[in-house]
XYZ file of N, CA and C in Angstrom:
786
model
N 0.825 -1.212 0.000
C 0.000 0.000 0.000
C 0.861 1.266 0.000
N 2.039 1.174 0.620
C 2.923 2.336 0.659
C 3.356 2.731 -0.741
N 3.753 1.738 -1.540
C 4.201 2.028 -2.904
C 3.056 2.600 -3.733
N 1.874 2.015 -3.601
C 0.719 2.516 -4.348
C 0.386 3.949 -3.943
N 0.486 4.242 -2.658
C 0.192 5.595 -2.185
C 1.169 6.604 -2.776
N 2.445 6.228 -2.831
C 3.453 7.129 -3.392
C 3.234 7.322 -4.890
N 2.960 6.224 -5.603
C 2.753 6.307 -7.051
C 1.547 7.180 -7.375
N 0.450 6.970 -6.660
C -0.748 7.772 -6.919
C -0.531 9.231 -6.532
N 0.246 9.459 -5.473
C 0.577 10.835 -5.120
C 1.373 11.524 -6.210
N 2.304 10.792 -6.814
C 3.094 11.353 -7.912
C 2.231 11.588 -9.149
N 1.248 10.714 -9.374
C 0.319 10.941 -10.486
C -0.465 12.230 -10.257
N -0.896 12.441 -9.010
C -1.598 13.679 -8.692
C -0.743 14.907 -8.934
N 0.527 14.831 -8.568
C 1.441 15.955 -8.802
C 1.624 16.185 -10.301
N 1.751 15.099 -11.062
C 1.958 15.220 -12.508
C 0.776 15.898 -13.185
N -0.436 15.458 -12.869
C -1.603 16.049 -13.532
C -1.817 17.484 -13.060
N -1.405 17.795 -11.826
C -1.508 19.167 -11.350
C -0.581 20.089 -12.128
N 0.618 19.603 -12.446
C 1.587 20.417 -13.177
C 1.152 20.692 -14.612
N 0.134 19.977 -15.078
C -0.326 20.142 -16.454
C -0.660 21.593 -16.761
N -1.461 22.227 -15.921
C -1.904 23.590 -16.200
C -0.958 24.641 -15.637
N 0.150 24.221 -15.044
C 1.051 25.182 -14.410
C 2.451 25.197 -15.009
N 2.919 24.057 -15.495
C 4.253 24.012 -16.094
C 4.259 23.383 -17.482
N 3.310 22.500 -17.771
C 3.341 21.742 -19.020
C 2.562 22.397 -20.145
N 1.819 23.459 -19.854
C 1.097 24.152 -20.911
C -0.306 23.644 -21.157
N -0.939 23.036 -20.177
C -2.312 22.533 -20.251
C -2.489 21.552 -21.409
N -2.043 20.329 -21.184
C -2.197 19.248 -22.147
C -3.404 18.370 -21.827
N -4.251 18.835 -20.900
C -5.484 18.143 -20.500
C -5.235 16.865 -19.712
N -4.058 16.707 -19.140
C -3.830 15.576 -18.251
C -4.642 15.709 -16.965
N -5.019 16.932 -16.608
C -5.743 17.147 -15.364
C -7.233 16.863 -15.481
N -7.728 16.568 -16.668
C -9.134 16.227 -16.823
C -9.426 14.896 -16.127
N -10.566 14.784 -15.433
C -10.874 13.551 -14.692
C -10.828 12.290 -15.543
N -11.198 12.391 -16.817
C -11.153 11.212 -17.677
C -9.726 10.697 -17.828
N -8.781 11.614 -18.036
C -7.377 11.220 -18.172
C -6.820 10.786 -16.821
N -7.215 11.500 -15.771
C -6.742 11.149 -14.425
C -7.181 9.734 -14.058
N -8.461 9.431 -14.289
C -8.959 8.097 -13.990
C -8.243 7.025 -14.788
N -7.918 7.342 -16.032
C -7.191 6.387 -16.871
C -5.794 6.115 -16.318
N -5.102 7.176 -15.905
C -3.755 7.007 -15.356
C -3.784 6.221 -14.045
N -4.776 6.517 -13.203
C -4.888 5.787 -11.936
C -5.214 4.320 -12.197
N -6.132 4.066 -13.127
C -6.457 2.686 -13.469
C -5.272 1.938 -14.039
N -4.477 2.629 -14.842
C -3.282 2.009 -15.404
C -2.277 1.677 -14.309
N -2.133 2.567 -13.334
C -1.179 2.338 -12.250
C -1.622 1.212 -11.323
N -2.933 1.049 -11.148
C -3.454 0.031 -10.230
C -3.854 -1.257 -10.935
N -3.659 -1.315 -12.251
C -3.915 -2.552 -12.973
C -5.360 -2.802 -13.332
N -6.200 -1.779 -13.317
C -7.604 -1.941 -13.710
C -7.986 -0.756 -14.594
N -7.537 -0.817 -15.838
C -7.738 0.300 -16.759
C -9.217 0.516 -17.062
N -9.975 -0.570 -17.161
C -11.392 -0.446 -17.506
C -12.161 0.341 -16.448
N -11.959 -0.008 -15.188
C -12.671 0.719 -14.130
C -12.146 2.145 -14.008
N -10.866 2.337 -14.253
C -10.332 3.690 -14.231
C -10.996 4.572 -15.264
N -11.192 4.034 -16.472
C -11.888 4.784 -17.518
C -13.339 5.052 -17.132
N -13.989 4.054 -16.552
C -15.398 4.191 -16.194
C -15.604 5.258 -15.123
N -14.805 5.197 -14.071
C -14.932 6.187 -12.998
C -14.514 7.571 -13.496
N -13.432 7.628 -14.260
C -12.986 8.911 -14.791
C -14.024 9.559 -15.683
N -14.694 8.754 -16.516
C -15.734 9.298 -17.392
C -16.920 9.808 -16.586
N -17.272 9.100 -15.515
C -18.392 9.534 -14.676
C -18.089 10.865 -13.996
N -16.873 11.003 -13.485
C -16.495 12.261 -12.831
C -16.332 13.375 -13.861
N -15.901 13.017 -15.070
C -15.761 14.013 -16.138
C -17.102 14.660 -16.458
N -18.163 13.868 -16.454
C -19.492 14.409 -16.741
C -19.898 15.442 -15.693
N -19.519 15.190 -14.448
C -19.845 16.145 -13.390
C -19.037 17.424 -13.539
N -17.782 17.283 -13.933
C -16.864 18.428 -13.952
C -16.945 19.244 -15.235
N -17.815 18.862 -16.179
C -17.904 19.623 -17.426
C -18.325 21.067 -17.180
N -19.157 21.273 -16.173
C -19.609 22.631 -15.886
C -18.740 23.377 -14.901
N -17.649 22.755 -14.457
C -16.750 23.404 -13.500
C -15.706 24.196 -14.274
N -15.810 25.513 -14.225
C -14.906 26.381 -14.974
C -14.293 27.392 -14.019
N -12.991 27.535 -14.086
C -12.314 28.523 -13.256
C -12.253 29.843 -14.005
N -12.875 30.865 -13.432
C -12.919 32.189 -14.043
C -12.237 33.176 -13.110
N -11.246 33.879 -13.638
C -10.560 34.875 -12.827
C -9.907 34.246 -11.615
N -10.202 34.815 -10.451
C -9.606 34.319 -9.212
C -10.491 33.301 -8.504
N -11.564 32.889 -9.144
C -12.473 31.930 -8.517
C -11.797 30.568 -8.374
N -12.129 29.864 -7.301
C -11.562 28.541 -7.040
C -12.705 27.526 -7.052
N -12.872 26.777 -8.139
C -13.948 25.784 -8.183
C -13.572 24.527 -7.411
N -14.528 23.632 -7.276
C -14.239 22.340 -6.649
C -13.153 21.622 -7.442
N -12.187 21.063 -6.729
C -11.025 20.437 -7.370
C -11.385 19.009 -7.778
N -11.949 18.871 -8.974
C -12.360 17.560 -9.454
C -11.162 16.681 -9.809
N -10.007 17.294 -10.046
C -8.805 16.501 -10.330
C -8.383 15.703 -9.104
N -8.318 16.381 -7.967
C -7.982 15.691 -6.723
C -9.036 14.643 -6.396
N -10.302 15.001 -6.586
C -11.370 14.051 -6.327
C -11.301 12.843 -7.236
N -10.896 13.051 -8.492
C -10.828 11.943 -9.445
C -9.733 10.954 -9.068
N -8.591 11.449 -8.619
C -7.492 10.548 -8.244
C -7.914 9.642 -7.094
N -8.421 10.242 -6.029
C -8.744 9.468 -4.831
C -9.975 8.594 -5.058
N -10.996 9.126 -5.736
C -12.217 8.346 -5.954
C -11.958 7.144 -6.860
N -11.162 7.327 -7.898
C -10.849 6.207 -8.789
C -10.040 5.144 -8.059
N -9.068 5.587 -7.276
C -8.279 4.627 -6.501
C -9.153 3.890 -5.495
N -10.070 4.608 -4.866
C -10.979 3.981 -3.903
C -11.832 2.912 -4.582
N -12.366 3.227 -5.759
C -13.223 2.270 -6.464
C -12.453 1.014 -6.852
N -11.219 1.181 -7.291
C -10.429 0.026 -7.732
C -9.959 -0.805 -6.541
N -9.449 -0.140 -5.516
C -8.891 -0.869 -4.374
C -9.965 -1.548 -3.532
N -11.156 -0.945 -3.478
C -12.222 -1.522 -2.655
C -13.201 -2.365 -3.458
N -13.057 -2.361 -4.789
C -13.973 -3.119 -5.623
C -15.343 -2.487 -5.747
N -15.450 -1.191 -5.494
C -16.737 -0.499 -5.571
C -17.046 -0.113 -7.011
N -18.294 0.294 -7.236
C -18.700 0.717 -8.573
C -18.513 2.220 -8.732
N -18.824 2.718 -9.933
C -18.617 4.135 -10.231
C -19.528 5.026 -9.400
N -20.761 4.558 -9.123
C -21.693 5.365 -8.337
C -21.161 5.607 -6.930
N -20.595 4.571 -6.332
C -20.011 4.734 -4.997
C -18.809 5.664 -5.039
N -18.028 5.573 -6.112
C -16.856 6.443 -6.241
C -17.260 7.909 -6.323
N -18.406 8.192 -6.945
C -18.848 9.578 -7.062
C -19.167 10.179 -5.698
N -19.685 9.368 -4.791
C -19.973 9.882 -3.450
C -18.694 10.244 -2.700
N -17.585 9.645 -3.097
C -16.298 9.984 -2.496
C -15.691 11.201 -3.187
N -15.899 11.306 -4.503
C -15.248 12.365 -5.279
C -15.712 13.755 -4.862
N -17.008 13.911 -4.573
C -17.539 15.244 -4.291
C -16.945 15.850 -3.017
N -16.993 15.150 -1.854
C -16.396 15.771 -0.656
C -14.900 16.005 -0.781
N -14.212 15.116 -1.496
C -12.772 15.316 -1.679
C -12.515 16.528 -2.571
N -13.352 16.708 -3.593
C -13.216 17.882 -4.457
C -13.454 19.165 -3.671
N -14.389 19.126 -2.728
C -14.637 20.301 -1.880
C -13.435 20.569 -0.983
N -12.853 19.496 -0.444
C -11.634 19.658 0.349
C -10.520 20.276 -0.496
N -10.402 19.821 -1.748
C -9.412 20.407 -2.643
C -9.678 21.876 -2.912
N -10.966 22.246 -2.976
C -11.317 23.653 -3.158
C -10.839 24.489 -1.976
N -11.047 23.985 -0.768
C -10.603 24.709 0.428
C -9.081 24.812 0.463
N -8.411 23.729 0.102
C -6.948 23.760 0.057
C -6.454 24.744 -1.006
N -7.186 24.817 -2.126
C -6.807 25.746 -3.181
C -6.902 27.192 -2.736
N -7.954 27.515 -1.989
C -8.092 28.879 -1.471
C -6.963 29.195 -0.501
N -6.655 28.231 0.373
C -5.557 28.430 1.320
C -4.231 28.596 0.594
N -4.010 27.787 -0.446
C -2.756 27.859 -1.192
C -2.606 29.203 -1.892
N -3.680 29.707 -2.465
C -3.609 31.003 -3.136
C -3.352 32.132 -2.144
N -3.833 31.972 -0.924
C -3.539 32.963 0.108
C -2.053 32.980 0.438
N -1.466 31.788 0.542
C -0.030 31.691 0.817
C 0.777 32.265 -0.345
N 0.375 31.922 -1.567
C 1.105 32.410 -2.738
C 0.987 33.926 -2.881
N -0.130 34.496 -2.419
C -0.277 35.953 -2.481
C 0.776 36.635 -1.618
N 1.073 36.053 -0.453
C 2.121 36.623 0.399
C 3.491 36.493 -0.261
N 3.711 35.388 -0.972
C 4.975 35.232 -1.692
C 5.088 36.235 -2.835
N 3.946 36.593 -3.412
C 3.961 37.587 -4.488
C 4.447 38.935 -3.977
N 3.989 39.319 -2.794
C 4.462 40.584 -2.209
C 5.964 40.519 -1.928
N 6.425 39.357 -1.494
C 7.857 39.189 -1.267
C 8.619 39.309 -2.585
N 8.055 38.745 -3.652
C 8.698 38.834 -4.962
C 8.745 40.279 -5.453
N 7.688 41.049 -5.189
C 7.690 42.463 -5.575
C 8.825 43.220 -4.892
N 9.029 42.913 -3.618
C 10.110 43.578 -2.888
C 11.475 43.195 -3.454
N 11.631 41.931 -3.829
C 12.907 41.488 -4.397
C 13.153 42.113 -5.766
N 12.083 42.328 -6.534
C 12.241 42.983 -7.838
C 12.756 44.405 -7.662
N 12.217 45.107 -6.676
C 12.683 46.466 -6.420
C 14.152 46.480 -5.993
N 14.597 45.395 -5.362
C 15.998 45.302 -4.952
C 16.896 44.775 -6.067
N 16.287 44.384 -7.194
C 17.069 43.889 -8.317
C 17.511 42.446 -8.187
N 16.910 41.692 -7.285
C 17.290 40.288 -7.071
C 16.363 39.388 -7.891
N 16.586 39.373 -9.200
C 15.669 38.691 -10.104
C 15.781 37.166 -10.025
N 16.962 36.653 -9.734
C 17.108 35.205 -9.623
C 16.312 34.654 -8.444
N 16.268 35.402 -7.365
C 15.476 34.969 -6.214
C 13.982 35.029 -6.528
N 13.604 35.980 -7.372
C 12.202 36.047 -7.800
C 11.845 34.813 -8.622
N 12.726 34.428 -9.535
C 12.498 33.216 -10.317
C 12.428 31.986 -9.413
N 13.257 31.984 -8.387
C 13.262 30.860 -7.450
C 11.922 30.760 -6.727
N 11.378 31.898 -6.306
C 10.073 31.899 -5.633
C 8.985 31.432 -6.582
N 9.021 31.947 -7.799
C 7.949 31.653 -8.755
C 7.960 30.195 -9.205
N 9.128 29.708 -9.599
C 9.209 28.372 -10.195
C 9.355 27.289 -9.134
N 10.276 27.493 -8.198
C 10.586 26.428 -7.239
C 9.532 26.348 -6.142
N 9.336 27.452 -5.413
C 8.436 27.396 -4.267
C 6.988 27.207 -4.690
N 6.584 27.850 -5.779
C 5.222 27.645 -6.255
C 4.958 26.200 -6.627
N 5.915 25.586 -7.311
C 5.764 24.188 -7.708
C 5.771 23.257 -6.504
N 6.661 23.527 -5.550
C 6.744 22.669 -4.360
C 5.454 22.736 -3.545
N 4.946 23.937 -3.329
C 3.743 24.087 -2.511
C 2.539 23.427 -3.168
N 2.378 23.627 -4.473
C 1.259 22.997 -5.169
C 1.419 21.474 -5.204
N 2.649 21.004 -5.335
C 2.884 19.561 -5.346
C 2.509 18.943 -4.003
N 2.885 19.607 -2.916
C 2.516 19.110 -1.589
C 1.010 19.148 -1.384
N 0.363 20.151 -1.954
C -1.089 20.268 -1.826
C -1.797 19.059 -2.416
N -1.209 18.447 -3.441
C -1.814 17.266 -4.059
C -1.251 15.971 -3.482
N 0.059 15.925 -3.291
C 0.680 14.665 -2.876
C 0.227 14.245 -1.481
N 0.213 15.182 -0.542
C -0.097 14.829 0.851
C -1.519 14.288 1.007
N -2.566 14.967 0.509
C -3.916 14.396 0.668
C -4.084 13.053 -0.029
N -3.502 12.912 -1.220
C -3.635 11.647 -1.946
C -2.924 10.528 -1.195
N -1.714 10.802 -0.730
C -0.960 9.780 0.001
C -1.702 9.355 1.264
N -2.185 10.326 2.036
C -2.881 10.001 3.280
C -4.182 9.254 3.010
N -4.908 9.692 1.963
C -6.191 9.052 1.665
C -6.008 7.601 1.237
N -4.997 7.333 0.436
C -4.783 5.964 -0.045
C -4.160 5.099 1.043
N -3.235 5.664 1.795
C -2.516 4.866 2.797
C -3.393 4.567 4.021
N -4.160 5.570 4.463
C -4.988 5.386 5.657
C -6.460 5.137 5.337
N -6.851 5.325 4.076
C -8.243 5.100 3.701
C -8.972 6.405 3.462
N -9.961 6.375 2.573
C -10.708 7.584 2.230
C -11.574 8.083 3.378
N -11.842 7.240 4.364
C -12.625 7.696 5.513
C -11.915 8.828 6.246
N -10.588 8.823 6.209
C -9.832 9.893 6.845
C -10.139 11.232 6.195
N -10.176 11.241 4.862
C -10.451 12.488 4.149
C -11.870 12.972 4.434
N -12.823 12.045 4.427
C -14.207 12.430 4.693
C -14.361 12.977 6.109
N -13.660 12.388 7.056
C -13.751 12.864 8.437
C -13.147 14.258 8.576
N -12.092 14.540 7.804
C -11.497 15.879 7.838
C -12.479 16.909 7.293
N -13.139 16.570 6.194
C -14.122 17.489 5.615
C -15.270 17.735 6.588
N -15.742 16.664 7.230
C -16.855 16.801 8.168
C -16.454 17.578 9.417
N -15.161 17.545 9.761
C -14.700 18.220 10.979
C -14.530 19.721 10.795
N -14.515 20.190 9.555
C -14.361 21.630 9.313
C -15.619 22.349 9.782
N -15.504 23.374 10.626
C -16.688 24.089 11.120
C -17.526 24.657 9.979
N -18.825 24.676 10.194
C -19.731 25.132 9.140
C -19.512 26.595 8.794
N -19.161 27.409 9.797
C -18.984 28.834 9.521
C -17.769 29.076 8.624
N -16.778 28.191 8.701
C -15.617 28.332 7.818
C -15.995 27.970 6.380
N -16.682 26.853 6.216
C -17.076 26.447 4.865
C -18.052 27.443 4.252
N -18.966 27.997 5.074
C -19.902 28.997 4.552
C -19.160 30.251 4.101
N -18.178 30.662 4.903
C -17.403 31.842 4.528
C -16.599 31.630 3.260
N -15.999 30.450 3.131
C -15.220 30.155 1.931
C -16.123 30.037 0.709
N -17.305 29.462 0.890
C -18.243 29.369 -0.232
C -18.705 30.753 -0.675
N -18.945 31.642 0.294
C -19.336 33.006 -0.052
C -18.213 33.714 -0.799
N -16.983 33.522 -0.329
C -15.841 34.143 -1.008
C -15.683 33.605 -2.423
N -15.935 32.316 -2.602
C -15.795 31.721 -3.932
C -16.841 32.257 -4.900
N -17.991 32.720 -4.375
C -19.019 33.297 -5.238
C -18.698 34.747 -5.598
N -17.987 35.441 -4.720
C -17.616 36.826 -4.998
C -16.421 36.926 -5.933
N -15.526 35.955 -5.863
C -14.296 36.021 -6.650
C -14.522 35.997 -8.163
N -15.527 35.264 -8.694
C -15.739 35.339 -10.148
C -16.031 36.748 -10.643
N -16.836 37.508 -9.870
C -17.112 38.891 -10.263
C -15.831 39.715 -10.264
N -14.983 39.470 -9.284
C -13.702 40.177 -9.230
C -12.825 39.793 -10.412
N -12.848 38.511 -10.774
C -12.064 38.061 -11.930
C -12.525 38.710 -13.221
N -13.851 38.784 -13.417
C -14.373 39.448 -14.608
C -14.021 40.931 -14.607
N -14.045 41.554 -13.432
C -13.698 42.974 -13.352
C -12.253 43.209 -13.775
N -11.358 42.308 -13.377
C -9.959 42.441 -13.787
C -9.810 42.300 -15.297
N -10.571 41.381 -15.890
C -10.511 41.211 -17.341
C -11.068 42.432 -18.065
N -12.185 42.953 -17.574
C -12.800 44.111 -18.217
C -11.919 45.349 -18.108
N -11.130 45.427 -17.054
C -10.273 46.589 -16.864
C -9.272 46.742 -18.009
N -8.877 45.632 -18.609
C -7.881 45.677 -19.677
C -8.502 45.854 -21.056
N -9.795 45.613 -21.219
C -10.389 45.632 -22.558
C -11.574 46.581 -22.699
N -12.082 47.101 -21.591
C -13.281 47.929 -21.670
C -12.926 49.357 -22.074
N -13.715 49.913 -22.989
C -13.556 51.298 -23.431
C -14.942 51.903 -23.620
N -14.984 53.190 -23.942
C -16.278 53.847 -24.135
C -17.046 53.220 -25.295
N -16.331 52.818 -26.341
C -17.004 52.220 -27.489
C -17.511 50.811 -27.179
N -16.863 50.145 -26.228
C -17.276 48.788 -25.883
C -18.346 48.753 -24.800
N -18.546 49.877 -24.110
C -19.500 49.905 -23.008
C -20.920 49.519 -23.429
N -21.442 50.003 -24.578
C -22.801 49.583 -24.968
C -22.939 48.072 -25.127
N -21.890 47.416 -25.601
C -21.959 45.966 -25.769
C -21.979 45.256 -24.410
N -21.246 45.810 -23.447
C -21.281 45.246 -22.102
C -22.681 45.362 -21.503
N -23.279 46.547 -21.647
C -24.630 46.755 -21.117
C -25.633 45.863 -21.844
N -25.478 45.745 -23.169
C -26.376 44.891 -23.943
C -26.278 43.440 -23.487
N -25.061 42.959 -23.310
C -24.889 41.588 -22.849
C -25.472 41.369 -21.465
N -25.305 42.355 -20.590
C -25.869 42.239 -19.244
C -27.389 42.175 -19.285
N -28.006 43.043 -20.090
C -29.468 43.065 -20.168
C -30.013 41.772 -20.767
N -29.329 41.263 -21.794
C -29.783 40.005 -22.401
C -29.701 38.867 -21.387
N -28.586 38.815 -20.665
C -28.415 37.748 -19.674
C -29.421 37.864 -18.539
N -29.696 39.104 -18.110
C -30.559 39.313 -16.947
C -32.034 39.103 -17.259
N -32.475 39.462 -18.476
C -33.911 39.496 -18.742
C -34.390 38.515 -19.807
N -33.484 37.919 -20.574
C -33.939 37.029 -21.647
C -34.099 35.589 -21.188
N -33.440 35.229 -20.094
C -33.493 33.845 -19.641
C -32.538 32.931 -20.381
N -31.722 33.480 -21.288
C -30.749 32.672 -22.015
C -29.576 32.312 -21.110
N -28.971 31.168 -21.386
C -27.768 30.781 -20.674
C -26.545 31.442 -21.277
N -25.382 31.136 -20.709
C -24.141 31.746 -21.190
C -23.869 31.355 -22.639
N -24.146 30.096 -22.983
C -23.901 29.643 -24.355
C -24.775 30.399 -25.347
N -26.056 30.573 -25.006
C -26.959 31.302 -25.898
C -26.533 32.743 -26.097
N -26.130 33.399 -25.016
C -25.676 34.789 -25.120
C -24.399 34.873 -25.950
N -23.491 33.912 -25.771
C -22.242 33.910 -26.538
C -22.516 33.724 -28.033
N -23.447 32.830 -28.372
C -23.801 32.641 -29.782
C -24.431 33.900 -30.362
N -25.299 34.534 -29.586
C -25.921 35.784 -30.027
C -24.857 36.856 -30.258
N -23.886 36.957 -29.347
C -22.816 37.942 -29.485
C -21.964 37.653 -30.716
N -21.726 36.372 -30.991
C -20.956 36.018 -32.181
C -21.654 36.439 -33.461
N -22.972 36.270 -33.497
C -23.737 36.682 -34.682
C -23.685 38.195 -34.851
N -23.848 38.928 -33.747
C -23.785 40.394 -33.804
C -22.413 40.846 -34.297
N -21.352 40.223 -33.795
C -20.002 40.589 -34.225
C -19.803 40.310 -35.712
N -20.333 39.180 -36.188
C -20.195 38.841 -37.604
C -20.950 39.835 -38.485
N -22.170 40.194 -38.085
C -22.963 41.155 -38.866
C -22.272 42.515 -38.898
N -21.748 42.955 -37.756
C -21.048 44.241 -37.721
C -19.812 44.220 -38.611
N -19.112 43.100 -38.610
C -17.930 42.991 -39.464
C -18.316 43.085 -40.936
N -19.402 42.419 -41.316
C -19.848 42.462 -42.706
C -20.258 43.872 -43.112
N -20.922 44.574 -42.203
C -21.332 45.949 -42.507
C -20.115 46.843 -42.716
N -19.146 46.731 -41.828
C -17.944 47.553 -41.949
C -17.130 47.159 -43.178
N -17.138 45.862 -43.502
C -16.408 45.416 -44.687
C -17.032 45.971 -45.955
N -18.361 46.002 -46.002
C -19.046 46.563 -47.177
C -18.786 48.056 -47.300
N -18.718 48.741 -46.164
C -18.437 50.175 -46.206
C -17.044 50.453 -46.745
N -16.105 49.554 -46.475
C -14.721 49.780 -46.896
C -14.401 49.099 -48.220
N -15.426 48.734 -48.974
C -15.203 48.155 -50.288
C -15.151 46.653 -50.301
N -15.611 46.008 -49.215
C -15.669 44.552 -49.181
C -14.370 43.879 -48.831
N -13.344 44.646 -48.494
C -12.049 44.042 -48.175
C -11.881 43.748 -46.703
N -12.796 44.228 -45.886
C -12.679 43.998 -44.451
C -11.686 44.918 -43.790
N -11.104 45.848 -44.530
C -10.133 46.780 -43.955
C -10.176 48.074 -44.719
N -9.346 49.009 -44.406
C -9.339 50.319 -45.046
C -8.155 50.418 -45.984
N -8.425 50.741 -47.247
C -7.378 50.906 -48.236
C -6.822 52.304 -48.189
N -5.932 52.636 -49.122
C -5.300 53.951 -49.103
C -6.274 55.075 -49.395
N -7.339 54.801 -50.207
C -8.293 55.840 -50.561
C -9.610 55.679 -49.820
N -9.616 54.867 -48.772
C -10.845 54.602 -48.060
C -10.768 55.189 -46.661
N -11.950 55.427 -46.107
C -11.992 55.925 -44.749
C -11.533 54.830 -43.795
N -10.875 55.187 -42.713
C -10.413 54.171 -41.763
C -11.581 53.428 -41.126
N -11.347 52.178 -40.847
C -12.364 51.328 -40.229
C -12.562 51.750 -38.781
N -13.819 51.963 -38.403
C -14.106 52.394 -37.032
C -13.703 51.340 -36.016
N -13.698 50.067 -36.441
C -13.340 48.999 -35.511
C -11.843 48.939 -35.244
N -11.040 49.636 -36.060
C -9.595 49.607 -35.853
C -9.193 50.285 -34.550
N -10.063 51.178 -34.057
C -9.734 51.899 -32.829
C -10.104 51.127 -31.581
N -10.800 49.995 -31.731
C -11.248 49.238 -30.561
C -10.103 48.431 -29.989
């Protein structure tokens, strides 16, 4: 069990590094995670089955801005291992994946708090001209802390059993989880505000208001609003292209395209 715990912990670290050092190759998706865990434990079929089940749940989990969603990657590693080692089915594994994913969410918020303090330290080092130490903080310490965030829970859960993880989640006071859940709901708005700060202008403001009104009063989902926005953008492009002679841009004898200033 010790060797299996270490191997699965290393798998968790590897899939975590996907979106942080490897360039997001989708190794962190639950389907791939379940496959890797099944391959390591000698039951590829069940690994695929559990991974696919958790993947369906995590399709709607999207990290926007500074928001920290439930960590379905951590949940997929432990839940798949639990299903294979205990001989349980995919439905039972899902009941394990959700609380573990919530625990991963709480750990993620804590980790980002720690990294924020390191960021201030890095700012001070930049002012002092110590750039190598800044690189050390960014690459080495960030990687080590995130690796421990995945390796330790996975190792403990596999070595001592998933009941340990569930008991830890249940032991967290309700006021702490409520506060963290409230913070996680506020952070997406903050993330969108940071994005808008870099792209919003007076000419773009009507489109922001239009999108808000459509979302608030039409009852359409995000996908419907995005498709509607794509059609509006295409029609506007065609109109401007026709005004500029059908070339989609402004020639030497043509008036400049109004969209060039956006």
